[in-house]
Tab-separated table of C-alpha atoms in Angstrom:
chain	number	residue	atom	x	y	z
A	276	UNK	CA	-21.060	13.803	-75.183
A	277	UNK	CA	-18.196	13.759	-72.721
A	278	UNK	CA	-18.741	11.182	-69.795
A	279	UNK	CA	-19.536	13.119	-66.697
A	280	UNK	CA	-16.695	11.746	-64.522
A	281	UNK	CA	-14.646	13.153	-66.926
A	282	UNK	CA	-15.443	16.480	-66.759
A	283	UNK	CA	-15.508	15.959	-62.957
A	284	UNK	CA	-11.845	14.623	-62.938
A	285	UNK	CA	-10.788	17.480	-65.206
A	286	UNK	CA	-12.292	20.005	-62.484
A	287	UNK	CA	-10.436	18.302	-59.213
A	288	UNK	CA	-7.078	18.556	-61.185
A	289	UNK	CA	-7.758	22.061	-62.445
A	290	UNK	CA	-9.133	22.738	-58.396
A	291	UNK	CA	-5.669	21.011	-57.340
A	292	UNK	CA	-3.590	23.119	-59.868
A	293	UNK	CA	-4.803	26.383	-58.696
A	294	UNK	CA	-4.580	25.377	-54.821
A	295	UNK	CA	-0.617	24.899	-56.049
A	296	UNK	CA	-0.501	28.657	-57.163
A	297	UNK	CA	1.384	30.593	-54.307
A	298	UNK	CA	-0.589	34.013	-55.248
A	299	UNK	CA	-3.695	34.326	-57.104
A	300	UNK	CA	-4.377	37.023	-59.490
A	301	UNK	CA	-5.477	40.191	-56.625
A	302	UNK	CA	-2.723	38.885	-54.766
A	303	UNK	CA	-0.013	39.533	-57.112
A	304	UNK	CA	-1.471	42.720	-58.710
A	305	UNK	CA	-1.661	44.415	-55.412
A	306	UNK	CA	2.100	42.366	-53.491
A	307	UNK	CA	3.763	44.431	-51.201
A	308	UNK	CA	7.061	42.582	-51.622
A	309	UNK	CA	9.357	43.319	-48.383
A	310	UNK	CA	5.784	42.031	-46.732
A	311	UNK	CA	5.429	39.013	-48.783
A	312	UNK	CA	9.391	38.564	-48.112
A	313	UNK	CA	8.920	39.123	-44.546
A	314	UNK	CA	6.299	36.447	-44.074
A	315	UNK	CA	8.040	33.870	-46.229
A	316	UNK	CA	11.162	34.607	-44.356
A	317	UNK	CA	9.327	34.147	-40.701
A	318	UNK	CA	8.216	30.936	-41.798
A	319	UNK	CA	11.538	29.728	-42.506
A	320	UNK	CA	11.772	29.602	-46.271
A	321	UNK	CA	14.309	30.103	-48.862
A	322	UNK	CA	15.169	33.040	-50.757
A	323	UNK	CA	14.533	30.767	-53.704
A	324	UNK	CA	10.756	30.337	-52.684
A	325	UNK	CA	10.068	34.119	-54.832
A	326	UNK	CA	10.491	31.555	-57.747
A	327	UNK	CA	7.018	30.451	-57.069
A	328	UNK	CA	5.763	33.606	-56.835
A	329	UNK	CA	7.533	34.134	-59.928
A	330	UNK	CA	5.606	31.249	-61.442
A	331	UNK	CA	2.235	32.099	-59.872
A	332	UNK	CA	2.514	35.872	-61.295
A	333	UNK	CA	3.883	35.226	-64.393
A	334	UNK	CA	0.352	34.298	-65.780
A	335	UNK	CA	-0.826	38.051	-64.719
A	336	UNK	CA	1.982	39.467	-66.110
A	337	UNK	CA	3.740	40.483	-62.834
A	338	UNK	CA	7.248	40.367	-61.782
A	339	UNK	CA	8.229	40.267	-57.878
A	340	UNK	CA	10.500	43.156	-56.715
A	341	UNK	CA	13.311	40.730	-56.195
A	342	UNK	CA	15.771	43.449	-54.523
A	343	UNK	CA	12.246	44.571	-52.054
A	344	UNK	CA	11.625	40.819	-51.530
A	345	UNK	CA	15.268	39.889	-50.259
A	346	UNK	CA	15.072	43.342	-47.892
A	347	UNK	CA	11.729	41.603	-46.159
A	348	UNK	CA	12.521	37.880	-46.453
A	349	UNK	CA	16.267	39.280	-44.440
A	350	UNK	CA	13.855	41.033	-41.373
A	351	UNK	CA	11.481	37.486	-41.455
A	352	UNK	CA	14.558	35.586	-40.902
A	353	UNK	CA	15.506	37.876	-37.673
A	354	UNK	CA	11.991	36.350	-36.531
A	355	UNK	CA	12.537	32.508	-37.692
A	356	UNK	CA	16.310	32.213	-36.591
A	357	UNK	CA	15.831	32.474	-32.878
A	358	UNK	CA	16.670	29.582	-30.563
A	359	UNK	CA	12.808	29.804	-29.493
A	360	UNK	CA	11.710	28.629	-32.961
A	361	UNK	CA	14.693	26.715	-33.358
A	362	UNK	CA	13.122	24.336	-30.635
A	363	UNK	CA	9.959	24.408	-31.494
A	364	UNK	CA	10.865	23.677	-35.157
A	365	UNK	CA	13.138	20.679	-33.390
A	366	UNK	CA	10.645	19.966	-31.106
A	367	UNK	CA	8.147	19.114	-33.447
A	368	UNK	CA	10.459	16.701	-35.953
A	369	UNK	CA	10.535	19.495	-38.720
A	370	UNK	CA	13.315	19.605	-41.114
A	371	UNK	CA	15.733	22.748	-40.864
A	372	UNK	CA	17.068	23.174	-44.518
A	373	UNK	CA	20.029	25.651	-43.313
A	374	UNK	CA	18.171	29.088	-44.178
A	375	UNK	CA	19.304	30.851	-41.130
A	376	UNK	CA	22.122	33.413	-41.873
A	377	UNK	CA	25.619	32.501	-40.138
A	378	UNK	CA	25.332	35.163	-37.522
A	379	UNK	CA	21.610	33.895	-36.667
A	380	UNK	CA	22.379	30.257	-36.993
A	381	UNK	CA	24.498	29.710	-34.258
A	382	UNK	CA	21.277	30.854	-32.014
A	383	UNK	CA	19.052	29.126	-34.003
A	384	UNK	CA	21.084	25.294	-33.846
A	385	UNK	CA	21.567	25.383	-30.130
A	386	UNK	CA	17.156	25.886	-29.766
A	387	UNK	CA	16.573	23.279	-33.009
A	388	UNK	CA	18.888	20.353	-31.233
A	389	UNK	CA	17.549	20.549	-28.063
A	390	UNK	CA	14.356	20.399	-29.526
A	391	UNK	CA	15.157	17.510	-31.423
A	392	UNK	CA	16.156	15.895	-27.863
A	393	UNK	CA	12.688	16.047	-26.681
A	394	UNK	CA	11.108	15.132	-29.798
A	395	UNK	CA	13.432	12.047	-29.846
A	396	UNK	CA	12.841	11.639	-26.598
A	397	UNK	CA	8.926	11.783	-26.799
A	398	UNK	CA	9.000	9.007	-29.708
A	399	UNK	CA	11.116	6.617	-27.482
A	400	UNK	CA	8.537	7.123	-24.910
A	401	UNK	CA	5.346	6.410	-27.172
A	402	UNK	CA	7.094	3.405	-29.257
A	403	UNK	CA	7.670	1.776	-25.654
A	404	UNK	CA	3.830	2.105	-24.614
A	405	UNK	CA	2.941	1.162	-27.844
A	406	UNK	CA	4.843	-2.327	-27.905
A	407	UNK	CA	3.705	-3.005	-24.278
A	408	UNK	CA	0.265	-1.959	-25.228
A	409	UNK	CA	0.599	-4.710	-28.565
A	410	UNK	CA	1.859	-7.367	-26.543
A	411	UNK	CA	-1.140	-6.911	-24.249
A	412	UNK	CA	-3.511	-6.976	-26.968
A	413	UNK	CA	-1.869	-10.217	-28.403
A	414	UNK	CA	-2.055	-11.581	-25.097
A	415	UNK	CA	-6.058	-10.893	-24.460
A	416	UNK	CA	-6.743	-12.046	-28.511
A	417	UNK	CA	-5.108	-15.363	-27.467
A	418	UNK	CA	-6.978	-15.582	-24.498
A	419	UNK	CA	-9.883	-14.887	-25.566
A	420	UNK	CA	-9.354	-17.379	-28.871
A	421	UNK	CA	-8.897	-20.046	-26.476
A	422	UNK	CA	-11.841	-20.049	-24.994
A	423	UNK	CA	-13.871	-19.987	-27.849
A	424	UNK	CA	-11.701	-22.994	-29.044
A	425	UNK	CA	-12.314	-24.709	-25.717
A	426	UNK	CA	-16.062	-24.228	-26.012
A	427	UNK	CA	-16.003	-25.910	-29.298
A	428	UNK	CA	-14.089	-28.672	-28.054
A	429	UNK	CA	-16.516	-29.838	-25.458
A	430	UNK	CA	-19.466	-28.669	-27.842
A	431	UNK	CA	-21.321	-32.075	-29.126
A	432	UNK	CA	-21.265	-31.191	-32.151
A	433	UNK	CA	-17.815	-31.234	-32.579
A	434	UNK	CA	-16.112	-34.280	-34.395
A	435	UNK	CA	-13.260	-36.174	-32.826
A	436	UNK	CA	-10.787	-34.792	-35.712
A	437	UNK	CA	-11.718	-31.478	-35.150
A	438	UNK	CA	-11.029	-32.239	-31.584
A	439	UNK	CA	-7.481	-33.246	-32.319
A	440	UNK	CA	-6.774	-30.023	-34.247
A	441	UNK	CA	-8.110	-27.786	-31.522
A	442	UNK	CA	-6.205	-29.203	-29.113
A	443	UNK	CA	-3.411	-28.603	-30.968
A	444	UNK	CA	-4.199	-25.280	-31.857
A	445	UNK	CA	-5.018	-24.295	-27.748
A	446	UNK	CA	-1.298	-26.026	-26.845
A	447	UNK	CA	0.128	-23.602	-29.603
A	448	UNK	CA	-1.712	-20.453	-27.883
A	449	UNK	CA	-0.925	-21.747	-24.517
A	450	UNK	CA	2.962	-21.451	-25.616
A	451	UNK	CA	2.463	-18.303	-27.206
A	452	UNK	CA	0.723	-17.078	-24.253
A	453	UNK	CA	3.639	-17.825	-21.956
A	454	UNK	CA	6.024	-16.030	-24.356
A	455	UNK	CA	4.082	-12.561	-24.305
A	456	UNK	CA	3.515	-12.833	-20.605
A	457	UNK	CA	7.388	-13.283	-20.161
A	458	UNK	CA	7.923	-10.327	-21.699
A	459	UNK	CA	5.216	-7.627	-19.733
A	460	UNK	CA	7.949	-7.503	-17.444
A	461	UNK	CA	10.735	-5.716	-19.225
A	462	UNK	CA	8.227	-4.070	-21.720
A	463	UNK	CA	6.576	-2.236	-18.624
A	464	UNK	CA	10.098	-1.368	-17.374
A	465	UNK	CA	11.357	-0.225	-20.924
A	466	UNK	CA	8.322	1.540	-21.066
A	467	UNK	CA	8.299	3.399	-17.240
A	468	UNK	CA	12.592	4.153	-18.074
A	469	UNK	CA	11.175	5.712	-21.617
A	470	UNK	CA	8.468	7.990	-20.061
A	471	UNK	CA	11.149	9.072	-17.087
A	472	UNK	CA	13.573	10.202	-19.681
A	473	UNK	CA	11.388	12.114	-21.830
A	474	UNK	CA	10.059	13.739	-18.724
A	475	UNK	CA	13.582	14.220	-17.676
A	476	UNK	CA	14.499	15.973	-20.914
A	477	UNK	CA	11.313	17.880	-21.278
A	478	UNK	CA	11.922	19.534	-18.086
A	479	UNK	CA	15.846	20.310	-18.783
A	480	UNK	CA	14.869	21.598	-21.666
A	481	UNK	CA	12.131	24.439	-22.077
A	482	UNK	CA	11.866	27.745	-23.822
């Protein structure tokens, strides 16, 4: 008898090879290709991505309409190459692979860099909050280790050696407590100059 987890694993990957499959079987029996083209093309991919259509009909023995597909995937590329979805593409961090025709590109670059501004922008901004917001929580974790390590040092129960060692250890947080609270000041400034820019760029740039 076959273990059941194996027949289980051997189900996912099957499950995770047909999820792969660009068309399924009604799909590719019934593909309008200039449509299929279109929509590939509107979403900014390749002419090359009919090879996985290619693949994913092959096993229904069904070849795209390469000359149909090209006519479609040309009018989805008049949608994609715009400098509106330039930006957002930009705006967001995507990757632009260079699909856009030369004519279109042009359009395209000058909405993809200034989106790539702002999205630059906007990670400068949240890296600065988020280093002043971990040099905060370092500085409350100390604190708050201290006084647990001061209540044990005037606890009874606590042995002159171990006394020694915590008052050691609360000189060593006391140090690094004065290092993170020397820096709140130009954290919160890095952070306020980071959060005025984006702003700044956000504004100068909208579509």
């Amino acid at each position: 008898m076959v273990p059941i987890s194996k027949v289980l694993f051997v189900m996912i990957l099957l499950a995770g090879l047909v999820g792969c499959a660009s068309m399924n079987k009604s799909e590719c029996l019934n593909a309008d290709w200039y449509m299929i083209g279109m929509e590939d093309g509107s979403q900014g991919q390749p002419v090359s991505h009919i090879g996985k259509h290619r693949k994913a009909c092959a096993e229904y023995n069904v070849t795209p309409d390469l000359m149909t597909y090209e006519a479609g995937h040309a009018a989805g590329m008049e949608q994609f190459c715009t400098e509106s979805k330039g930006f957002r593409l930009g705006k967001k961090g995507g990757f632009y692979g260079g699909v856009c025709p030369p004519e279109l590109e042009e359009d395209f670059l000058i909405g993809y860099d200034a989106g790539k501004k702002v999205h630059v922008a906007s990670i400068e901004a949240k890296q600065a909050a988020n280093a002043a917001r971990s040099n905060q929580a370092q500085l409350d974790k100390l604190k708050k280790d201290i006084k647990a390590k001061e209540a044990l040092l005037i606890s009874s129960k606590t042995s002159e050696m171990a006394r020694v060692e915590l008052l050691k250890e609360i000189k060593a947080d006391g140090k690094k407590i004065a290092e993170l609270e020397a820096r709140i000041p130009d954290l919160e400034s890095d952070k306020e100059e980071k959060q005025a820019a984006y702003e700044e760029i956000k504004m100068m740039y909208q579509y």
